[in-house]
PDB file of C-alpha atoms in Angstrom:
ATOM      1  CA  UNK A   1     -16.387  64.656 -93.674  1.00  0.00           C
ATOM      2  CA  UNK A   2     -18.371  61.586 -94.953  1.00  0.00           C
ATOM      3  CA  UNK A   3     -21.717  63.539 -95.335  1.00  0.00           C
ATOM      4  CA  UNK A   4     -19.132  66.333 -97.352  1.00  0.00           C
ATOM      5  CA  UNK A   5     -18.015  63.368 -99.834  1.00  0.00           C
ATOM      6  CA  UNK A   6     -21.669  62.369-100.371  1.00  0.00           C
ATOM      7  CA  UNK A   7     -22.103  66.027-101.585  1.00  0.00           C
ATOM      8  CA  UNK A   8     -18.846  66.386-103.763  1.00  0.00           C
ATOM      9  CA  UNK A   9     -18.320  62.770-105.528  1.00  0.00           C
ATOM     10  CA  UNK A  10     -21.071  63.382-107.822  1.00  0.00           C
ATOM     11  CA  UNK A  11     -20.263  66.429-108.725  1.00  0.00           C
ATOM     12  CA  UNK A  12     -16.583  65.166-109.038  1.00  0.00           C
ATOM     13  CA  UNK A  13     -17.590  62.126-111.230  1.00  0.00           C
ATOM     14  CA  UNK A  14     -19.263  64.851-113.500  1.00  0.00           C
ATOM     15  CA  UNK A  15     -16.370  66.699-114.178  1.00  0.00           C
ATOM     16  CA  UNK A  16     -14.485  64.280-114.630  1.00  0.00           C
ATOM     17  CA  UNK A  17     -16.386  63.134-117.851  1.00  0.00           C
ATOM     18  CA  UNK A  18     -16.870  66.517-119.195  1.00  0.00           C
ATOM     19  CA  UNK A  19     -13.221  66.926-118.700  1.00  0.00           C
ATOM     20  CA  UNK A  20     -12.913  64.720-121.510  1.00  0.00           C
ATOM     21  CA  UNK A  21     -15.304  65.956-123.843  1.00  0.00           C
ATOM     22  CA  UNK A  22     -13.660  68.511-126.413  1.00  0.00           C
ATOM     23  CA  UNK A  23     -14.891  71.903-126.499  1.00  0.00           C
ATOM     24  CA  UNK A  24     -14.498  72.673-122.612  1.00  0.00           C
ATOM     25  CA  UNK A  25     -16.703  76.055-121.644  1.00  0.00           C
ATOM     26  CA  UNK A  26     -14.695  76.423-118.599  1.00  0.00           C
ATOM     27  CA  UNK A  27     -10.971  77.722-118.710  1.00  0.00           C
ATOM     28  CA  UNK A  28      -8.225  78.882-115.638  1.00  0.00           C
ATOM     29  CA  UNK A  29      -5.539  80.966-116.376  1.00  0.00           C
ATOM     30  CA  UNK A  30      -2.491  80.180-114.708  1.00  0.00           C
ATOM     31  CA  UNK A  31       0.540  81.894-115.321  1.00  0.00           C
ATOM     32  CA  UNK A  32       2.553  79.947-112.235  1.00  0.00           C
ATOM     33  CA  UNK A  33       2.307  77.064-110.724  1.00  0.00           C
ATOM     34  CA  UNK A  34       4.893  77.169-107.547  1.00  0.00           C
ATOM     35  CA  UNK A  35       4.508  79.424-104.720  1.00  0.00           C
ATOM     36  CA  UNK A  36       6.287  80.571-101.675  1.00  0.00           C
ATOM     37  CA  UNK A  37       5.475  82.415 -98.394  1.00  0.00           C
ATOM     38  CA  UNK A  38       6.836  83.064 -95.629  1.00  0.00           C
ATOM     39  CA  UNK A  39       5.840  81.587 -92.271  1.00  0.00           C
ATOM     40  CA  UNK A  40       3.509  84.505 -90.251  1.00  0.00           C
ATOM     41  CA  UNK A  41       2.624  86.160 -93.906  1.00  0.00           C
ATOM     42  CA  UNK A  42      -0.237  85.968 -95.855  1.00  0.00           C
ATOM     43  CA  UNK A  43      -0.272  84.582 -99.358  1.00  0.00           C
ATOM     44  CA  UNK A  44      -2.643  84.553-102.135  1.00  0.00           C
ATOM     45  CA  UNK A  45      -2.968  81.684-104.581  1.00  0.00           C
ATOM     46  CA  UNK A  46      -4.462  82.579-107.874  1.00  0.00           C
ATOM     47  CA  UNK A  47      -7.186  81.303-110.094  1.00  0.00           C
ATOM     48  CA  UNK A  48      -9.004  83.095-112.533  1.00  0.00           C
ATOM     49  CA  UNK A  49     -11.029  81.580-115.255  1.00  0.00           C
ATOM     50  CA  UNK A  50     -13.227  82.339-118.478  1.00  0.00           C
ATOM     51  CA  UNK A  51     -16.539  80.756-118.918  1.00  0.00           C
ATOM     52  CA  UNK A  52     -18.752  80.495-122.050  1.00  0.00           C
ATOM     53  CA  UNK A  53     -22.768  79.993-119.951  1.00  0.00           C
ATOM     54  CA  UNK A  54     -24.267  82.887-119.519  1.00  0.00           C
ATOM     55  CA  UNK A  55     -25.905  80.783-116.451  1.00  0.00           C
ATOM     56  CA  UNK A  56     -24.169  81.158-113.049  1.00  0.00           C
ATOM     57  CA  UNK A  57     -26.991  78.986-111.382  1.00  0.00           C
ATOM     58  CA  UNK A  58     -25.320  75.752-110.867  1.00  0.00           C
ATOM     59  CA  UNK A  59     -21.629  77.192-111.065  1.00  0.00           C
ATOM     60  CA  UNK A  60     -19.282  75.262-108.356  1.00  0.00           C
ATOM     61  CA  UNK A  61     -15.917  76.231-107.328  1.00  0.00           C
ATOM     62  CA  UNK A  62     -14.177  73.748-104.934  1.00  0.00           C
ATOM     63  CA  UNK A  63     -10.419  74.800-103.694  1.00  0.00           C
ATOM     64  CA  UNK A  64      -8.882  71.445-102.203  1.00  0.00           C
ATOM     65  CA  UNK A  65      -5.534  70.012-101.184  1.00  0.00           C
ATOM     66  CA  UNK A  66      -3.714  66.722-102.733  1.00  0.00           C
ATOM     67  CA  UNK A  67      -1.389  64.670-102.035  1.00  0.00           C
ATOM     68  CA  UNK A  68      -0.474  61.430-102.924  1.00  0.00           C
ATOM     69  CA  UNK A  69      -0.540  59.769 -99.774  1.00  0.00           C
ATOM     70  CA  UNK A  70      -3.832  60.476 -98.455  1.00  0.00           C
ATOM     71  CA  UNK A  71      -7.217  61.545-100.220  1.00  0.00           C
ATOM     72  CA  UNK A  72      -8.348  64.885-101.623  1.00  0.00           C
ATOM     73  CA  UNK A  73      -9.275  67.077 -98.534  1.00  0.00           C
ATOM     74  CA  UNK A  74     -11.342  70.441 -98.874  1.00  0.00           C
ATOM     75  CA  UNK A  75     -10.931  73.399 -97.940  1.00  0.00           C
ATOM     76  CA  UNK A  76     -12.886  76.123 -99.614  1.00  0.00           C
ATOM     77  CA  UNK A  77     -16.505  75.098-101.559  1.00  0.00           C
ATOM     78  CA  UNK A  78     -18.852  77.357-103.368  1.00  0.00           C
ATOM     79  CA  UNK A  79     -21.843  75.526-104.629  1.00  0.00           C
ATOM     80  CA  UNK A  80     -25.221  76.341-105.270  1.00  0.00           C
ATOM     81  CA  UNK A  81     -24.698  79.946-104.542  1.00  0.00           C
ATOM     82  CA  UNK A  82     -23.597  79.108-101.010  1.00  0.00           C
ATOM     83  CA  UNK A  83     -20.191  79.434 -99.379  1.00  0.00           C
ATOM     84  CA  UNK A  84     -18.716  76.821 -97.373  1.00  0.00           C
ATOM     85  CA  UNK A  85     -15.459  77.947 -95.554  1.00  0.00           C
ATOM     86  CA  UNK A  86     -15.223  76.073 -92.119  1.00  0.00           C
ATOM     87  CA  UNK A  87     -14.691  72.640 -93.934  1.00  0.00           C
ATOM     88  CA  UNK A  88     -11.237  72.167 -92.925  1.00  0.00           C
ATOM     89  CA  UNK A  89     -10.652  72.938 -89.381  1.00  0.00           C
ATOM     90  CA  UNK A  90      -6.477  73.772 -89.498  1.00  0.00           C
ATOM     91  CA  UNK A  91      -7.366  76.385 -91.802  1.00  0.00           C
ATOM     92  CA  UNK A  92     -10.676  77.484 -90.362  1.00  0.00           C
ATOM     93  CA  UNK A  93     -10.628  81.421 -90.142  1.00  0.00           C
ATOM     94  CA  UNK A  94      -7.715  81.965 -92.483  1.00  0.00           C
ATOM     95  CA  UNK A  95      -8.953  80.974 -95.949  1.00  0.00           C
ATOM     96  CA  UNK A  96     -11.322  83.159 -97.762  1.00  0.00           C
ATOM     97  CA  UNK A  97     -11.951  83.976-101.469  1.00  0.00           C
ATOM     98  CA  UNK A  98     -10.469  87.562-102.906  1.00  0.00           C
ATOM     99  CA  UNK A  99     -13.540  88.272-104.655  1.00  0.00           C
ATOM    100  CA  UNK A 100     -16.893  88.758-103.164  1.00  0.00           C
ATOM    101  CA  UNK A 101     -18.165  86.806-105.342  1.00  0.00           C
ATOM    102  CA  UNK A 102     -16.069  83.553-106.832  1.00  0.00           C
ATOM    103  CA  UNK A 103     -18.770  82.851-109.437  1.00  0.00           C
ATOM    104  CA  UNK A 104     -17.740  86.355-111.919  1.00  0.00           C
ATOM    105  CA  UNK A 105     -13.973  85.203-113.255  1.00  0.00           C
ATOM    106  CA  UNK A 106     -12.178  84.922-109.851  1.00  0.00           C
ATOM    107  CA  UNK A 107     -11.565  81.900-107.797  1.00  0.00           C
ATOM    108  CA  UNK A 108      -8.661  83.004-106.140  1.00  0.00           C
ATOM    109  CA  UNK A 109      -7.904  82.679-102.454  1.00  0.00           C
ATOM    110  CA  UNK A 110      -6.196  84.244 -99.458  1.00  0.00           C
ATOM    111  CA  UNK A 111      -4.740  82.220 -96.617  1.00  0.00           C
ATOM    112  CA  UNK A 112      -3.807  84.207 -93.930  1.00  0.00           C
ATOM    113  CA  UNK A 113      -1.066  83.460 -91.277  1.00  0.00           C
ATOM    114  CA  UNK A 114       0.652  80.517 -93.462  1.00  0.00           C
ATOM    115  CA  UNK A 115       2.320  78.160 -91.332  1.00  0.00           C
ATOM    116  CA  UNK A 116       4.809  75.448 -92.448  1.00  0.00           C
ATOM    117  CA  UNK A 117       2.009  72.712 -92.325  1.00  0.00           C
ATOM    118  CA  UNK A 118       0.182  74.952 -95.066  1.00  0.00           C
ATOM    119  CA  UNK A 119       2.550  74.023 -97.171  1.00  0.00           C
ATOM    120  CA  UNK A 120       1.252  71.736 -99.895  1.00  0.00           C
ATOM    121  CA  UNK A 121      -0.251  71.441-103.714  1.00  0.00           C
ATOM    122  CA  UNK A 122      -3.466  73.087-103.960  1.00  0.00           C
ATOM    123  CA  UNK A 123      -6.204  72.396-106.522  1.00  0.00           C
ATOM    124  CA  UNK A 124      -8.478  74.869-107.981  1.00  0.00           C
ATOM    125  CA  UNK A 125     -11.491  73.340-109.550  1.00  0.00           C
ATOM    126  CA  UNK A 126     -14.020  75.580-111.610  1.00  0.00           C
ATOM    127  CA  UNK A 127     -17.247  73.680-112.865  1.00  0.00           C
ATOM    128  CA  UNK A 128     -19.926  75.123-114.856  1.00  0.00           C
ATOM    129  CA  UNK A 129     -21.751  72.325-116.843  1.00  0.00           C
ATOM    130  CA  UNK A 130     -21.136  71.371-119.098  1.00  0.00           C
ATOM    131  CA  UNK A 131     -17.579  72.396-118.711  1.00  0.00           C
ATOM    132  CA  UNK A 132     -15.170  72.595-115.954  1.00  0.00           C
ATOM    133  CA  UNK A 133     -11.394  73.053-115.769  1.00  0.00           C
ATOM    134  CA  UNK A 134      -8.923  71.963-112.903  1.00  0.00           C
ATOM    135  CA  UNK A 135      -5.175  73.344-111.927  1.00  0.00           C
ATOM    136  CA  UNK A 136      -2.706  72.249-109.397  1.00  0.00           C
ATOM    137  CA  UNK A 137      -0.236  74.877-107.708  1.00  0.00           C
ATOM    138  CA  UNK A 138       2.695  73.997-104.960  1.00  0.00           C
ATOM    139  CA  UNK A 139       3.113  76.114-101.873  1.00  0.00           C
ATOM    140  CA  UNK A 140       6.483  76.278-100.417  1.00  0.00           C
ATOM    141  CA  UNK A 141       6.549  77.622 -96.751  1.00  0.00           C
ATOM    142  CA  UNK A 142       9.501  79.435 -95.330  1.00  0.00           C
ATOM    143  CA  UNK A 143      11.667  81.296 -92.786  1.00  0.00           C
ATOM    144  CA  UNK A 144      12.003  84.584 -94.008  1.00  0.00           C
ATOM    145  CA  UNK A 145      15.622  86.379 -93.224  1.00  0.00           C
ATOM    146  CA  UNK A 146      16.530  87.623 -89.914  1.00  0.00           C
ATOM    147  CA  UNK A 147      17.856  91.204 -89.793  1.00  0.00           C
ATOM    148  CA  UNK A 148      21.442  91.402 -90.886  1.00  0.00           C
ATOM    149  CA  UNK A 149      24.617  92.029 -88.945  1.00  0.00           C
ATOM    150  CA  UNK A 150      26.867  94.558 -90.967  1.00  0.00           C
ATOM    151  CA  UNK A 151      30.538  94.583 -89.017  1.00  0.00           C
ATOM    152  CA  UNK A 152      34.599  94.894 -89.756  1.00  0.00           C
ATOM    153  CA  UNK A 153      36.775  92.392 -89.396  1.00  0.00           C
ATOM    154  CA  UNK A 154      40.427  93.309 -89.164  1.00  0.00           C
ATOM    155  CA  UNK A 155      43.772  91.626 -89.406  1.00  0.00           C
ATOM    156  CA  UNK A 156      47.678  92.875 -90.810  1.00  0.00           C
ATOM    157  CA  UNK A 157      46.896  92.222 -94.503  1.00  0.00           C
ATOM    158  CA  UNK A 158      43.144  93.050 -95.413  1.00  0.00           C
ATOM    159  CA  UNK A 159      39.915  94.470 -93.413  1.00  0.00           C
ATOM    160  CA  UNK A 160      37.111  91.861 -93.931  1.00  0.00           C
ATOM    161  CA  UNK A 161      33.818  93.753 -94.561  1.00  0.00           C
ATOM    162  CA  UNK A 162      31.121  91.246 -93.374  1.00  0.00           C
ATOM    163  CA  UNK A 163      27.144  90.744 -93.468  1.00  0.00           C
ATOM    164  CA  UNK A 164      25.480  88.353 -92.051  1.00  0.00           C
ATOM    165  CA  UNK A 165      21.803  87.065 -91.172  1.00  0.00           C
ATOM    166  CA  UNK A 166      21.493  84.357 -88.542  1.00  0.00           C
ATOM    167  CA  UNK A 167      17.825  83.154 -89.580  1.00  0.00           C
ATOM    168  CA  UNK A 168      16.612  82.130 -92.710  1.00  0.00           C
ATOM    169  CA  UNK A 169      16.071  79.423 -95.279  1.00  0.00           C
ATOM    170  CA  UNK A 170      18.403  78.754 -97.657  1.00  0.00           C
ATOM    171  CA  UNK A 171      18.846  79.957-100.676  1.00  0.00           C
ATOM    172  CA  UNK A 172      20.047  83.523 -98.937  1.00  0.00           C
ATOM    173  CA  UNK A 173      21.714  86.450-101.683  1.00  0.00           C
ATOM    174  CA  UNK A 174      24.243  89.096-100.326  1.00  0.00           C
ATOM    175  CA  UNK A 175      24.391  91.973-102.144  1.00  0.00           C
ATOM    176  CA  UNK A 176      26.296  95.707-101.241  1.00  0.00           C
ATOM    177  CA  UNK A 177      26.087  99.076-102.428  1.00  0.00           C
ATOM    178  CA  UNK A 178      27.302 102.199-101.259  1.00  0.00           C
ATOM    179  CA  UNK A 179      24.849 105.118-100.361  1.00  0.00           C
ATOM    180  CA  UNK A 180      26.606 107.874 -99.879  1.00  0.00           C
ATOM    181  CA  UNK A 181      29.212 110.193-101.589  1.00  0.00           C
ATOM    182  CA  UNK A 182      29.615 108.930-105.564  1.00  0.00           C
ATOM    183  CA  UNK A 183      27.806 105.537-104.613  1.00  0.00           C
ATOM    184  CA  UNK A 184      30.765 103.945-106.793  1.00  0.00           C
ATOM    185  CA  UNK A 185      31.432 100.950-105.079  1.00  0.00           C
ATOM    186  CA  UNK A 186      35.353  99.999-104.915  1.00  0.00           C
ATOM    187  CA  UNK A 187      36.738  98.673-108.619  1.00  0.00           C
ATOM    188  CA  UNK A 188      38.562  96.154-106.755  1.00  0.00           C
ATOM    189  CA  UNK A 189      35.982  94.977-104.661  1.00  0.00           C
ATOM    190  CA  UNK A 190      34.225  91.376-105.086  1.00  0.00           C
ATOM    191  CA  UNK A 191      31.574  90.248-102.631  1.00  0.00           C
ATOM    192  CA  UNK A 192      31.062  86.479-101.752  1.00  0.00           C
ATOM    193  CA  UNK A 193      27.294  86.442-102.463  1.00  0.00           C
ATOM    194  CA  UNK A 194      26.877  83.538-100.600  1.00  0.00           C
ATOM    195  CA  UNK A 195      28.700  85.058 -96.876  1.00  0.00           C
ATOM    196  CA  UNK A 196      28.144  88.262 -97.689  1.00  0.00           C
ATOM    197  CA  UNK A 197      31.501  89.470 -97.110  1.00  0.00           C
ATOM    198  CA  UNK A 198      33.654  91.406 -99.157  1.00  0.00           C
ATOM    199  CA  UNK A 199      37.730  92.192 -98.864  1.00  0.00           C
ATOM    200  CA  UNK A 200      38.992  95.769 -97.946  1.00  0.00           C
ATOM    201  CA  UNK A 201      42.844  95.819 -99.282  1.00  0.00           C
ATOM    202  CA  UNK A 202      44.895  98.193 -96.763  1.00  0.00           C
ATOM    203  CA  UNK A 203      46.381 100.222 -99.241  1.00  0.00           C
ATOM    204  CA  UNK A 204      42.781 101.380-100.356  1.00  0.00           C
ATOM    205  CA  UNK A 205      41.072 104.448 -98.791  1.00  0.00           C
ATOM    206  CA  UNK A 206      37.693 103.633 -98.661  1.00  0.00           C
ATOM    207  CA  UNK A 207      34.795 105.698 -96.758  1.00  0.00           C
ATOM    208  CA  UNK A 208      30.684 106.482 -96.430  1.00  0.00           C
ATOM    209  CA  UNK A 209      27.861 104.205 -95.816  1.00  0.00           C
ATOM    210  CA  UNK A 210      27.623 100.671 -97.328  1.00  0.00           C
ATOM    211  CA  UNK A 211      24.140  99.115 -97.409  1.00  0.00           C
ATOM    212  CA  UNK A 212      24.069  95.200 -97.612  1.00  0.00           C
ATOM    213  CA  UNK A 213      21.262  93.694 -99.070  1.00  0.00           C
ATOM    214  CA  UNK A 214      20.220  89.862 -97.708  1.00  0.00           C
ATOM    215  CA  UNK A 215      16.669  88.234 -99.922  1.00  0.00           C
ATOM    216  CA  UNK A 216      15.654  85.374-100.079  1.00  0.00           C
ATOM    217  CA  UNK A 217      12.255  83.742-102.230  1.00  0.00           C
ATOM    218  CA  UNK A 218       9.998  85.143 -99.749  1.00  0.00           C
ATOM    219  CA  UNK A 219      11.361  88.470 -98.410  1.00  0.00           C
ATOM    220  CA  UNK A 220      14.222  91.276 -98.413  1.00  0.00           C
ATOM    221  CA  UNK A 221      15.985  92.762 -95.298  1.00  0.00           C
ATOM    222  CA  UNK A 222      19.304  95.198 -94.909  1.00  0.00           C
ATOM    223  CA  UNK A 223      21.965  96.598 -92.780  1.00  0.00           C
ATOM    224  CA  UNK A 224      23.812  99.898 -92.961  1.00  0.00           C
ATOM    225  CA  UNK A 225      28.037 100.299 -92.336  1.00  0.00           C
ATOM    226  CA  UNK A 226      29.704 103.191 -91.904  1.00  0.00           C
ATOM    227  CA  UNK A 227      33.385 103.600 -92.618  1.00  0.00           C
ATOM    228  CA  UNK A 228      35.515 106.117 -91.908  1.00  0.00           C
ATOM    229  CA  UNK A 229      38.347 107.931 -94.757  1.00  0.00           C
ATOM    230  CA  UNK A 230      40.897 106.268 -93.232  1.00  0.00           C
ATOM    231  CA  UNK A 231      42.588 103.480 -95.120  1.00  0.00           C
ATOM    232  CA  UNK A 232      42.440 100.316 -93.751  1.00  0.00           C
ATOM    233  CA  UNK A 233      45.966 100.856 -92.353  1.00  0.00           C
ATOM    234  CA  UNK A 234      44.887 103.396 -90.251  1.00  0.00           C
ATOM    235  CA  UNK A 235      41.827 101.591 -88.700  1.00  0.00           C
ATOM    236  CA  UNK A 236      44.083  98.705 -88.143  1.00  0.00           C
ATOM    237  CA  UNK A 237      46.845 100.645 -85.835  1.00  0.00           C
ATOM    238  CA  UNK A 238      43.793 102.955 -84.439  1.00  0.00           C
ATOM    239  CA  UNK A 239      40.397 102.115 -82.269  1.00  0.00           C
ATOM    240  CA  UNK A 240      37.784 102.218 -83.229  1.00  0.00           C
ATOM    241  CA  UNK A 241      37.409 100.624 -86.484  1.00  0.00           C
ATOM    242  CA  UNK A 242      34.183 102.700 -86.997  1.00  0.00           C
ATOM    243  CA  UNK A 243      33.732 107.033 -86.435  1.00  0.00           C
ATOM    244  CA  UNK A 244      30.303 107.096 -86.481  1.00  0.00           C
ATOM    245  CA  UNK A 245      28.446 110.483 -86.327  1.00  0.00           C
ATOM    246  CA  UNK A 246      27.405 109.537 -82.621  1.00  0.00           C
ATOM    247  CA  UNK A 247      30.964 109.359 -81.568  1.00  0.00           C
ATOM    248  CA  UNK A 248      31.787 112.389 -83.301  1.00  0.00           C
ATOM    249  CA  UNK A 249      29.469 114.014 -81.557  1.00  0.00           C
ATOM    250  CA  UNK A 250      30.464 112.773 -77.751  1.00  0.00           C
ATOM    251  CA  UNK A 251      34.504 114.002 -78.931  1.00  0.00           C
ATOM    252  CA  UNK A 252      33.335 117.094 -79.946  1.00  0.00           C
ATOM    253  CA  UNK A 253      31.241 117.545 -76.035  1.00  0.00           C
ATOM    254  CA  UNK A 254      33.864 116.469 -74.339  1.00  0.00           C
ATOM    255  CA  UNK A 255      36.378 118.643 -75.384  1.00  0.00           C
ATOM    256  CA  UNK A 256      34.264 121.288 -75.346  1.00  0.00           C
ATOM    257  CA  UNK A 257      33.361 121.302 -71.778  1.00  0.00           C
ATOM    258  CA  UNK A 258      37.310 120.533 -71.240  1.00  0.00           C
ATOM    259  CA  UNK A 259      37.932 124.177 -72.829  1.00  0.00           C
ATOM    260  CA  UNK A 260      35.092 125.229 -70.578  1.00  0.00           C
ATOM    261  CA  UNK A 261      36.364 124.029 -67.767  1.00  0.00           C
ATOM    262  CA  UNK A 262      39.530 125.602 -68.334  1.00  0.00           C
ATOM    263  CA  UNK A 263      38.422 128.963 -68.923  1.00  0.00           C
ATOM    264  CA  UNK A 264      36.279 129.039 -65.561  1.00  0.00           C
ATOM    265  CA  UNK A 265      39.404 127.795 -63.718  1.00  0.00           C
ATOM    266  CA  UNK A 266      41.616 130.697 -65.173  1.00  0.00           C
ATOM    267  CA  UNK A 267      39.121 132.813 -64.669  1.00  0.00           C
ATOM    268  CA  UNK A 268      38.651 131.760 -60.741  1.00  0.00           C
ATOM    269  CA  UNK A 269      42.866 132.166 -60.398  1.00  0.00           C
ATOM    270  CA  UNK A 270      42.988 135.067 -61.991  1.00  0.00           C
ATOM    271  CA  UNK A 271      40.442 137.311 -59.938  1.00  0.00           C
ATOM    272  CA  UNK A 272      41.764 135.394 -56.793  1.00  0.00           C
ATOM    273  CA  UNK A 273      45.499 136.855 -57.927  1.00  0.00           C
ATOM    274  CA  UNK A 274      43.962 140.344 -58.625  1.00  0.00           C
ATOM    275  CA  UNK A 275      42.100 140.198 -55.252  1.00  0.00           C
ATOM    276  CA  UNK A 276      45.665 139.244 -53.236  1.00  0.00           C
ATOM    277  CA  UNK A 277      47.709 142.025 -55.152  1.00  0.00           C
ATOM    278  CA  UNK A 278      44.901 144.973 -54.350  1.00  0.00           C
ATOM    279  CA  UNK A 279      45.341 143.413 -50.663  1.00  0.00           C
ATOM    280  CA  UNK A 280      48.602 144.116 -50.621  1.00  0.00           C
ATOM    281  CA  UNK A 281      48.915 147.391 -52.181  1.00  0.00           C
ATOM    282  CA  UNK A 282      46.252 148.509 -49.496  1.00  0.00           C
ATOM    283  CA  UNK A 283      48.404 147.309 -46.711  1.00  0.00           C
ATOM    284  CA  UNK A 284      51.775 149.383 -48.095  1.00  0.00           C
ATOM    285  CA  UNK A 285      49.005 152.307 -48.095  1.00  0.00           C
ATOM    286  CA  UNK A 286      48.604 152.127 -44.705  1.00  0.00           C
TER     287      UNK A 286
END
């Protein structure tokens, strides 16, 4: 790390004084400056830049992390046409550059398999005497939502309508629609978008498939309800709360092979009845 300082102050202390000087050859273009990720993903910080030298011969692009309580560390360097990637070991393998090249307009980077000690403010430094240009950018690691749990919830008054995902950092946004029939979600219906749950009165007849929507910064994830055409009412003095086509589909087998049953019984009676009464009108015969 010592003999990697020797190599960068210089070029550092450069910079630094053509930073000042009007007339920079060297721009980035940064349209954001805050980032987020989600732990396992892979993310892609952005730096692109416009450059006045037609040279590309001494062109250096250095990606780095700061922070304010310990010193600048590197972890991506291109310099003197040479790539440098295996300067900072917890990122070793997982940091590369997007463009073949980061010396043609493109310094940006990819960091694969972000973890939550990736997240920090990132420097992208672009320096092409006798210009350069510098921007910082904050990268916010997190958990991305767990699947959602759609279910009903019912008591005497109201049928509570309820998704829920049990993983996931904060902020999390509930959101339903309906995506079947007229996909006209209840008039009367107003979803907590912070539970995700929404109230079902019992006088309403309400039926189809509800999707509920759960997103957070870094991802989006849903969960499907069906409900039957009965009112609430109904589901409330009948089990269960939920037809679903499965069940539909055992009631309708069951009774079926019931009414097959049947008929193979009457059948079995009736041939043994016709069997005793040509017994018997053989015996009178003789």
């Amino acid at each position: 790390m010592a003999m990697m300082w020797c190599l960068l102050w210089p070029s550092i202390l450069l910079g630094v004084i053509c930073n000042i000087a009007p007339g920079r050859s060297v721009e980035i273009n940064l349209e954001n400056n805050h980032y987020y990720a989600a732990t396992g993903s892979n993310i892609q910080l952005p730096c692109t830049y416009t450059h006045t030298v037609d040279t590309q011969e001494k062109m250096e692009v250095l990606w780095s992390i700061i922070s304010a309580d310990r010193e600048e560390q590197p972890i991506i360097w291109f310099t003197g046409g040479q790539l440098y990637s295996n300067i900072y070991k917890p990122m070793v393998g997982r940091v590369h550059f997007s463009a073949g090249d980061p010396r043609n307009g493109d310094a940006t980077i990819n960091i694969k398999d972000v973890r939550p000690s990736d997240m920090e403010t990132y420097r992208c430094f672009v320096k092409n005497l006798p210009g350069l240009d510098k921007k910082n950018m904050d990268l916010t690691i997190m958990e991305a939502p767990s699947q959602p749990l759609c279910s009903l919830d019912k008591n005497n008054h109201n049928t509570m309508v309820k998704c829920k995902s049990l993983h996931g950092t904060p902020p999390l946004n509930y959101s339903w629609a309906k995506t079947t029939g007229n996909k006209v979600l209840p008039t009367q219906m107003i979803v907590d978008p912070i539970n995700g749950i929404w109230q079902l009165d019992n006088t309403e007849r309400e039926c189809g498939t509800f999707r509920c929507t759960v997103q957070s910064m870094v991802a989006t994830k849903h969960c499907d309800l069906d409900i039957d055409c009965l009112t609430a009412q109904d589901m409330s003095a009948s089990s269960p709360l939920l037809l679903t086509a499965s069940g539909i589909s055992a009631i309708t087998i069951t009774i079926t092979m019931l009414v097959l049953v049947a008929i193979i019984i009457s059948v079995i009676l009736y041939r043994r009845w016709e069997k005793r009464s040509m017994d018997v009108s053989n015996t009178v015969v003789l």
